[in-house]
mmCIF file of C-alpha atoms in Angstrom:
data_model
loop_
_atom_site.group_PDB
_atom_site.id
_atom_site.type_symbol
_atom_site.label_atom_id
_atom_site.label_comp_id
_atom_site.label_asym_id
_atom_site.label_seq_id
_atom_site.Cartn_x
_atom_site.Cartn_y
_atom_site.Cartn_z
ATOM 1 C CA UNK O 278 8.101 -11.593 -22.038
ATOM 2 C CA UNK O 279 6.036 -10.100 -24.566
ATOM 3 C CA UNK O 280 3.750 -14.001 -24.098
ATOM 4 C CA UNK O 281 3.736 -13.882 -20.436
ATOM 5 C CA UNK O 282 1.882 -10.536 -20.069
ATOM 6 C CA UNK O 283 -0.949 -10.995 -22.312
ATOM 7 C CA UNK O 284 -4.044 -11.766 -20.566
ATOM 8 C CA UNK O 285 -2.875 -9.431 -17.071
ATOM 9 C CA UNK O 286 -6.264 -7.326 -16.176
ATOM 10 C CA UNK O 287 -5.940 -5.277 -12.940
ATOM 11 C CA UNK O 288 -9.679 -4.528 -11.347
ATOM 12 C CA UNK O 289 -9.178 -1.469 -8.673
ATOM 13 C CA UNK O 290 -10.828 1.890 -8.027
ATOM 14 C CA UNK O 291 -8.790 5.142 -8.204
ATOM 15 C CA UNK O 292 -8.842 5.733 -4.551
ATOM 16 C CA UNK O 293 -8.204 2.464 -3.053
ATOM 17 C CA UNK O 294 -4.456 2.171 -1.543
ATOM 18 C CA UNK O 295 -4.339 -1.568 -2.153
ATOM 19 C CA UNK O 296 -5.025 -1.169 -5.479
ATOM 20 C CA UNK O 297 -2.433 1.064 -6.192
ATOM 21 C CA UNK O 298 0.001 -1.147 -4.733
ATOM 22 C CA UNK O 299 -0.563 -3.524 -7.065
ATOM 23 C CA UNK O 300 -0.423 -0.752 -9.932
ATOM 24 C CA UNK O 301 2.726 0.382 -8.756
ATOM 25 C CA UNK O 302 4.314 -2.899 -8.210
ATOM 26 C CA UNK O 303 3.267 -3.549 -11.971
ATOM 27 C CA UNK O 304 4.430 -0.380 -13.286
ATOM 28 C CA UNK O 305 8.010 -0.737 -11.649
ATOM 29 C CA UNK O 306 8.455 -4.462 -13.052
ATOM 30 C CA UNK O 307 7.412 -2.646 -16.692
ATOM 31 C CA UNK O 308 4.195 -5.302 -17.300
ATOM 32 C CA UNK O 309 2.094 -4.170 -19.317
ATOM 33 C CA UNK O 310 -1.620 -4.581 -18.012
ATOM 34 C CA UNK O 311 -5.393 -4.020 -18.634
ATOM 35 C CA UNK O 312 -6.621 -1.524 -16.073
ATOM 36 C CA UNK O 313 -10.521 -1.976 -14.798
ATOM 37 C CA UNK O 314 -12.245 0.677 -12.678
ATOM 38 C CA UNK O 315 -14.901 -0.724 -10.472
ATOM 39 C CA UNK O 316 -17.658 1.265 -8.879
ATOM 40 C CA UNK O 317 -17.839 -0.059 -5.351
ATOM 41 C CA UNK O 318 -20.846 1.009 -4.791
ATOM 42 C CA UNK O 319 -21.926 -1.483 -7.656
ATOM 43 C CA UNK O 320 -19.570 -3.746 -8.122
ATOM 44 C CA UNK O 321 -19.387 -5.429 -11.665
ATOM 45 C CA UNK O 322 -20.508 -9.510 -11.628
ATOM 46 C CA UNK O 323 -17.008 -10.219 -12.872
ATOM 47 C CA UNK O 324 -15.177 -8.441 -9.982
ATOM 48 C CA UNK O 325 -17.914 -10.733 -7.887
ATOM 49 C CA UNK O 326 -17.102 -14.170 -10.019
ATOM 50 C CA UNK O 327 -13.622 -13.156 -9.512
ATOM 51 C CA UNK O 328 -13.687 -12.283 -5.587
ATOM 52 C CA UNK O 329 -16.076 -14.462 -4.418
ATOM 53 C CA UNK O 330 -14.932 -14.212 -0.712
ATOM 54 C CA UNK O 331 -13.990 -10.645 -0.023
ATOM 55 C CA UNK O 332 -15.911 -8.822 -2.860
ATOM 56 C CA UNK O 333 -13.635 -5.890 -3.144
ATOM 57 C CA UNK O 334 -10.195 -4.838 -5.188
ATOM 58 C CA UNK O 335 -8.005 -5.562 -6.540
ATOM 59 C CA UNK O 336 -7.929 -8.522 -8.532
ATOM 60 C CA UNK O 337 -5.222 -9.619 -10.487
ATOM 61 C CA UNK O 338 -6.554 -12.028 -13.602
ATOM 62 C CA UNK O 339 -3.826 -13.249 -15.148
ATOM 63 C CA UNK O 340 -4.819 -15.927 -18.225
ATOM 64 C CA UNK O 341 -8.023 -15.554 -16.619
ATOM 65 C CA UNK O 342 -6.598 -17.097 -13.458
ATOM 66 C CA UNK O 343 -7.980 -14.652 -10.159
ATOM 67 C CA UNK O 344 -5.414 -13.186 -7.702
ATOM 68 C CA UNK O 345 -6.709 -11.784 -4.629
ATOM 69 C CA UNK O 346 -5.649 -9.555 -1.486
ATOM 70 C CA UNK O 347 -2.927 -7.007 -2.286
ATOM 71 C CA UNK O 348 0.141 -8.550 -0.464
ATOM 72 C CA UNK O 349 -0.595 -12.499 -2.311
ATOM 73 C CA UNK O 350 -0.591 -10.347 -5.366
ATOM 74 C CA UNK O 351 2.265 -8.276 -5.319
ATOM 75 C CA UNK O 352 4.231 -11.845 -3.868
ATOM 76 C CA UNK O 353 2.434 -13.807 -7.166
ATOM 77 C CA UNK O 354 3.954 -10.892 -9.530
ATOM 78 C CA UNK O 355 7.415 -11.269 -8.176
ATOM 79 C CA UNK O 356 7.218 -15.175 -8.516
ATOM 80 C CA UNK O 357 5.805 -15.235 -12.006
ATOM 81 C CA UNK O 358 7.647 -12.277 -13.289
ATOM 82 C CA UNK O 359 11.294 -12.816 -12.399
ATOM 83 C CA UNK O 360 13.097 -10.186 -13.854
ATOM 84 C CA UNK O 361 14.231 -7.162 -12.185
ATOM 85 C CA UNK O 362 13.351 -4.970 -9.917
ATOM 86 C CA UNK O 363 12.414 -7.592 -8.029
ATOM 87 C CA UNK O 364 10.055 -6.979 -4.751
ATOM 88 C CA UNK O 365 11.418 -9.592 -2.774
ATOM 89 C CA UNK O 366 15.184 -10.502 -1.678
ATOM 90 C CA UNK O 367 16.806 -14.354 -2.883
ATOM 91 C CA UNK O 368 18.117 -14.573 0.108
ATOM 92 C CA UNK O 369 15.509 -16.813 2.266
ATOM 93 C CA UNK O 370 16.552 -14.930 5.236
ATOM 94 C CA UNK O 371 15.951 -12.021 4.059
ATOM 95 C CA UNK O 372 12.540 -12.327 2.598
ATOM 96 C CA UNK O 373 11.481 -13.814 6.004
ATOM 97 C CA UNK O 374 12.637 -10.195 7.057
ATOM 98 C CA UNK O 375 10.486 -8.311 4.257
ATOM 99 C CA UNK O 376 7.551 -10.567 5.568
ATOM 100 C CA UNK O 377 7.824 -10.036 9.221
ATOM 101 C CA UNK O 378 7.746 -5.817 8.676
ATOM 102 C CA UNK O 379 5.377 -6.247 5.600
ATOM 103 C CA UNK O 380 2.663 -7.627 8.233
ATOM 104 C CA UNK O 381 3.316 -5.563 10.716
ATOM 105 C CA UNK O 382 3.366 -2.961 8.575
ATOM 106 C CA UNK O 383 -0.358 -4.244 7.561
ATOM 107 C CA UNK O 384 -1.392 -5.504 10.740
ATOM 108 C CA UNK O 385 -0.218 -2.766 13.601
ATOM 109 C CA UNK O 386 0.350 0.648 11.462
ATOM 110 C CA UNK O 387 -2.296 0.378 8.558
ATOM 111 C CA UNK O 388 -5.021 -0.099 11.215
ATOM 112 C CA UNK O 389 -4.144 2.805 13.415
ATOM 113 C CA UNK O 390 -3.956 5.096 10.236
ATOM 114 C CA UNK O 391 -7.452 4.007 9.748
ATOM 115 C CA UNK O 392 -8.765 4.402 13.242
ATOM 116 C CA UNK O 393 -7.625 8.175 12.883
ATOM 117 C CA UNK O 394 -9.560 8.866 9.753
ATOM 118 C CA UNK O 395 -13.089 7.760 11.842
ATOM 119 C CA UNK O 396 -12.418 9.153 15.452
ATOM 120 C CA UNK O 397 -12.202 12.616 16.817
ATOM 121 C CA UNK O 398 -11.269 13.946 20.581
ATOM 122 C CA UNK O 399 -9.839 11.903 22.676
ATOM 123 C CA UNK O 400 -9.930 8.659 21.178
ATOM 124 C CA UNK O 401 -8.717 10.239 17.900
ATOM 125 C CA UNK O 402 -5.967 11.607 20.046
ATOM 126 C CA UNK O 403 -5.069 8.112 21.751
ATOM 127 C CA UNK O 404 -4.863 6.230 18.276
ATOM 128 C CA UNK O 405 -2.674 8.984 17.158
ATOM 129 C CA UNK O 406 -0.160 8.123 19.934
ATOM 130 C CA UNK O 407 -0.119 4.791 19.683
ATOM 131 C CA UNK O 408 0.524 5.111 15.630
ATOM 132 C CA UNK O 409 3.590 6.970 16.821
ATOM 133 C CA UNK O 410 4.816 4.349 18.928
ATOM 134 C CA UNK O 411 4.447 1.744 16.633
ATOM 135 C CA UNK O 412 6.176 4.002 13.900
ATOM 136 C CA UNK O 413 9.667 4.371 16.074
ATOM 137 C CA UNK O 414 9.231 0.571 16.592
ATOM 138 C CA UNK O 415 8.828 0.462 12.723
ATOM 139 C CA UNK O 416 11.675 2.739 11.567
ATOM 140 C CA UNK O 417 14.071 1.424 14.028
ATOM 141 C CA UNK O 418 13.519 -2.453 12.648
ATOM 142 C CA UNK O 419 13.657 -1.431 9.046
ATOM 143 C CA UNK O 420 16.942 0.380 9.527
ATOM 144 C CA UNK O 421 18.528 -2.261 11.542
ATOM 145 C CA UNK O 422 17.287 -4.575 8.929
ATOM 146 C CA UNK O 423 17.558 -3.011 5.449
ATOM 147 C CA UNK O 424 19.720 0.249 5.997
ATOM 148 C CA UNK O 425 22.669 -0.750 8.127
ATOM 149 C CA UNK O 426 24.644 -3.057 6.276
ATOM 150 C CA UNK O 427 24.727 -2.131 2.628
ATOM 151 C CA UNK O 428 26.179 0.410 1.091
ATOM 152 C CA UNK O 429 24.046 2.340 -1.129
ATOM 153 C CA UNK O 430 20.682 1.633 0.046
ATOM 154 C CA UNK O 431 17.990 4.207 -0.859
ATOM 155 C CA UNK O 432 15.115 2.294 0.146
ATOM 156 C CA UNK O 433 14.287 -1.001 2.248
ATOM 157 C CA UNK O 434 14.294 -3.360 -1.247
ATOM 158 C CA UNK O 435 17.880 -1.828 -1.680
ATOM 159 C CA UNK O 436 19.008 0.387 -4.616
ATOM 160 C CA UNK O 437 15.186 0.472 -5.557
ATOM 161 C CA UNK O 438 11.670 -0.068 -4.321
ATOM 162 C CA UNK O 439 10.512 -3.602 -2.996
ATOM 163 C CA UNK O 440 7.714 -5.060 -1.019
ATOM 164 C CA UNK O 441 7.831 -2.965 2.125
ATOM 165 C CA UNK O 442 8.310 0.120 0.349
ATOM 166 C CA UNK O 443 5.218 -0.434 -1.935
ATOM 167 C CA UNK O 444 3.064 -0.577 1.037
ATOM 168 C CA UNK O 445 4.453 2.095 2.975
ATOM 169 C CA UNK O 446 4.086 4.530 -0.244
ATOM 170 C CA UNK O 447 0.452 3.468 -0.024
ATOM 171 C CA UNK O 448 -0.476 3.881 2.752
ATOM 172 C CA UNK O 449 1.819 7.409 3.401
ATOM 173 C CA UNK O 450 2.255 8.533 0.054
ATOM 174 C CA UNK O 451 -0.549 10.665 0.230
ATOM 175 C CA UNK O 452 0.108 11.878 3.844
ATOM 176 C CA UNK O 453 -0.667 15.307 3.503
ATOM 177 C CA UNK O 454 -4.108 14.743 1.931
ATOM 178 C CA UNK O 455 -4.540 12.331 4.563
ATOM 179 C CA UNK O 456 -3.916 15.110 7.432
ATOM 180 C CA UNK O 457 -6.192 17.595 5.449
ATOM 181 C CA UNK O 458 -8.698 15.579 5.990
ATOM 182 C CA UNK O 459 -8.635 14.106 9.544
ATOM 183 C CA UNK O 460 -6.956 17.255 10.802
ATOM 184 C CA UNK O 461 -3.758 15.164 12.639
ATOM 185 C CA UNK O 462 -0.404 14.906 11.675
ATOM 186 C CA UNK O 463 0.364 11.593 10.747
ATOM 187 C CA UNK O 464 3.774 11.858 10.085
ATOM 188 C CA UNK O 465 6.483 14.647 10.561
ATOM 189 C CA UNK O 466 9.759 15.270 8.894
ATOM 190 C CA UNK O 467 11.949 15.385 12.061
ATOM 191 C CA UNK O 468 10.537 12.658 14.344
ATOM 192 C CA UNK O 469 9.790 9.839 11.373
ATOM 193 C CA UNK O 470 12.559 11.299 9.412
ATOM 194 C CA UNK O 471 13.685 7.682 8.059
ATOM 195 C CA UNK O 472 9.754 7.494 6.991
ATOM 196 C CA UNK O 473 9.804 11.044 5.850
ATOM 197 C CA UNK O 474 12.622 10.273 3.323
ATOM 198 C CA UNK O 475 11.252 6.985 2.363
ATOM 199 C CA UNK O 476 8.223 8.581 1.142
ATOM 200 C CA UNK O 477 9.486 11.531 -0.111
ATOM 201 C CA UNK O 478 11.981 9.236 -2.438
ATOM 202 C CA UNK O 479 9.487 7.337 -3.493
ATOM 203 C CA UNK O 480 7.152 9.675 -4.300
ATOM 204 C CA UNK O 481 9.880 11.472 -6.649
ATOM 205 C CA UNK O 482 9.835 8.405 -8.600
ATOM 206 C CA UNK O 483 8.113 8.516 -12.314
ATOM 207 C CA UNK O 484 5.950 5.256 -12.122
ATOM 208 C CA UNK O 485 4.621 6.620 -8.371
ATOM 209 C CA UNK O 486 3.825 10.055 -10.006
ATOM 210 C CA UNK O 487 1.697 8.258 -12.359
ATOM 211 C CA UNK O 488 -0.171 6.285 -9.907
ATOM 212 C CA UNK O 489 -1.189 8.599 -7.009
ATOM 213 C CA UNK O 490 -4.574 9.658 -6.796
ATOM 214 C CA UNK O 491 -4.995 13.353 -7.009
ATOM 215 C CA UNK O 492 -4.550 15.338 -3.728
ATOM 216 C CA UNK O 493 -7.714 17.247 -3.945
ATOM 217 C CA UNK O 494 -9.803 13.965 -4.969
ATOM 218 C CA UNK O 495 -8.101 11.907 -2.056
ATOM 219 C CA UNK O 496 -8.966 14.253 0.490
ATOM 220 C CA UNK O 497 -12.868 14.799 -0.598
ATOM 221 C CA UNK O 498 -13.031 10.534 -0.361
ATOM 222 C CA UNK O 499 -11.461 10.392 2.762
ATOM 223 C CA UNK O 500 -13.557 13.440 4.170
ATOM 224 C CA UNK O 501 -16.877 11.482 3.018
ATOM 225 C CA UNK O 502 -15.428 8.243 4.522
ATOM 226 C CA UNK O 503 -14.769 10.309 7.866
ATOM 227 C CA UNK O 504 -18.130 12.181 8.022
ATOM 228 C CA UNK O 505 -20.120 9.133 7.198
ATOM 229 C CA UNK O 506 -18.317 6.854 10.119
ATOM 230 C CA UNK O 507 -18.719 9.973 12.547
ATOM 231 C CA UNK O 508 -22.561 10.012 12.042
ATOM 232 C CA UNK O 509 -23.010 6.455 12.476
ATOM 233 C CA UNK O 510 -24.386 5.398 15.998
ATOM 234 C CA UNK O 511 -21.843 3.764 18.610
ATOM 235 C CA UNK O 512 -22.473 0.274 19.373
#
């Protein structure tokens, strides 16, 4: 074990959710990693050599070898480090499950969450709607799928976290701060109460507590990221 981990550098900046999945998902599996804060603003040359493509975090270097894009990374650390908790079911079928809702969760939700943070009035209020939609359709799959067949299942991974939670944490953990700053309610305790609990549960857990970014830090960011899209000119 002790081999395998030497050599694991995470770049990321304190604010960015995909980072912190990747944080999180190392943190749970207990490996032991060098953490490197980039300035986005000016990114370091390595973060560049490493990222050639996409230019952003986080990277994963493991033995020097560059791992890119949040979701290929958190699947890489479950491959190469095999011990529990592990992110991903055995069971073929049921990874092919984690997949389908891990893209949709990335594809359809993440994006509306977005939109909200950079539109106001009406079109602020349309995205809104349509994220609630898409959350019933989410909570409705993930408890047909992960919550109605085993006994004892706290979160979508099972008894503890896996891939689907990781990226639901991120991108709701920090819900409140979230709301603060684009003045909606993203999600509620009695109409995305599977969600609600999900998130709630997760962020009880000790490696989660040490991860989040600090409410009143997370809202400024997101306020600058909102006023700064607002006062750009409309194609």
């Amino acid at each position: 074990m002790e081999e395998e981990v030497k050599g694991v550098k995470l770049y990321g900046m304190w604010a960015s959710i995909f980072a912190k999945r990747v944080e999180m998902a190392l943190k749970m599996k207990g490996i032991p990693y060098e953490y490197v804060e980039e300035d986005l603003v000016n990114k370091s040359e390595k973060l560049l050599n490493y990222n050639p493509v996409y230019k952003k975090v986080p990277v994963l270097v493991h033995h020097e070898k560059p791992i890119s894009e949040s979701l290929i990374i958190l699947e890489y650390i479950d491959e190469n480090w095999k011990h529990p908790p592990l992110l991903l079911p055995e069971v073929p079928f049921q990874r092919a499950k984690v997949r389908f809702w891990a893209n949709f969760v990335n594809q359809q939700v993440f994006p509306s969450v977005r939109a909200i943070h950079v539109l106001e009035g009406e079109e602020q209020e349309k995205v809104t709607q349509e994220l609630y939609e898409k959350l019933k359709v989410l909570e409705e799959g993930v408890e047909k799928d992960f919550f109605s067949s085993v006994a004892g299942t706290v979160f979508c991974g099972g008894a503890t976290a896996g891939l689907i939670d990781i990226l639901l944490w991120s991108i709701f953990g920090l819900h409140e701060a979230a709301e603060e700053a684009c003045g909606v309610k993203i999600i509620d305790p009695q109409s995305n109460r599977l969600l609600f609990k999900l998130v709630t549960s997760l962020n009880d857990l000790p490696v989660a507590k040490e991860v989040l970014p600090p409410h009143e830090g997370f809202v400024a960011i997101l306020k600058h990221i909102r006023a700064k899209a607002l006062q750009s000119p409309k194609a």
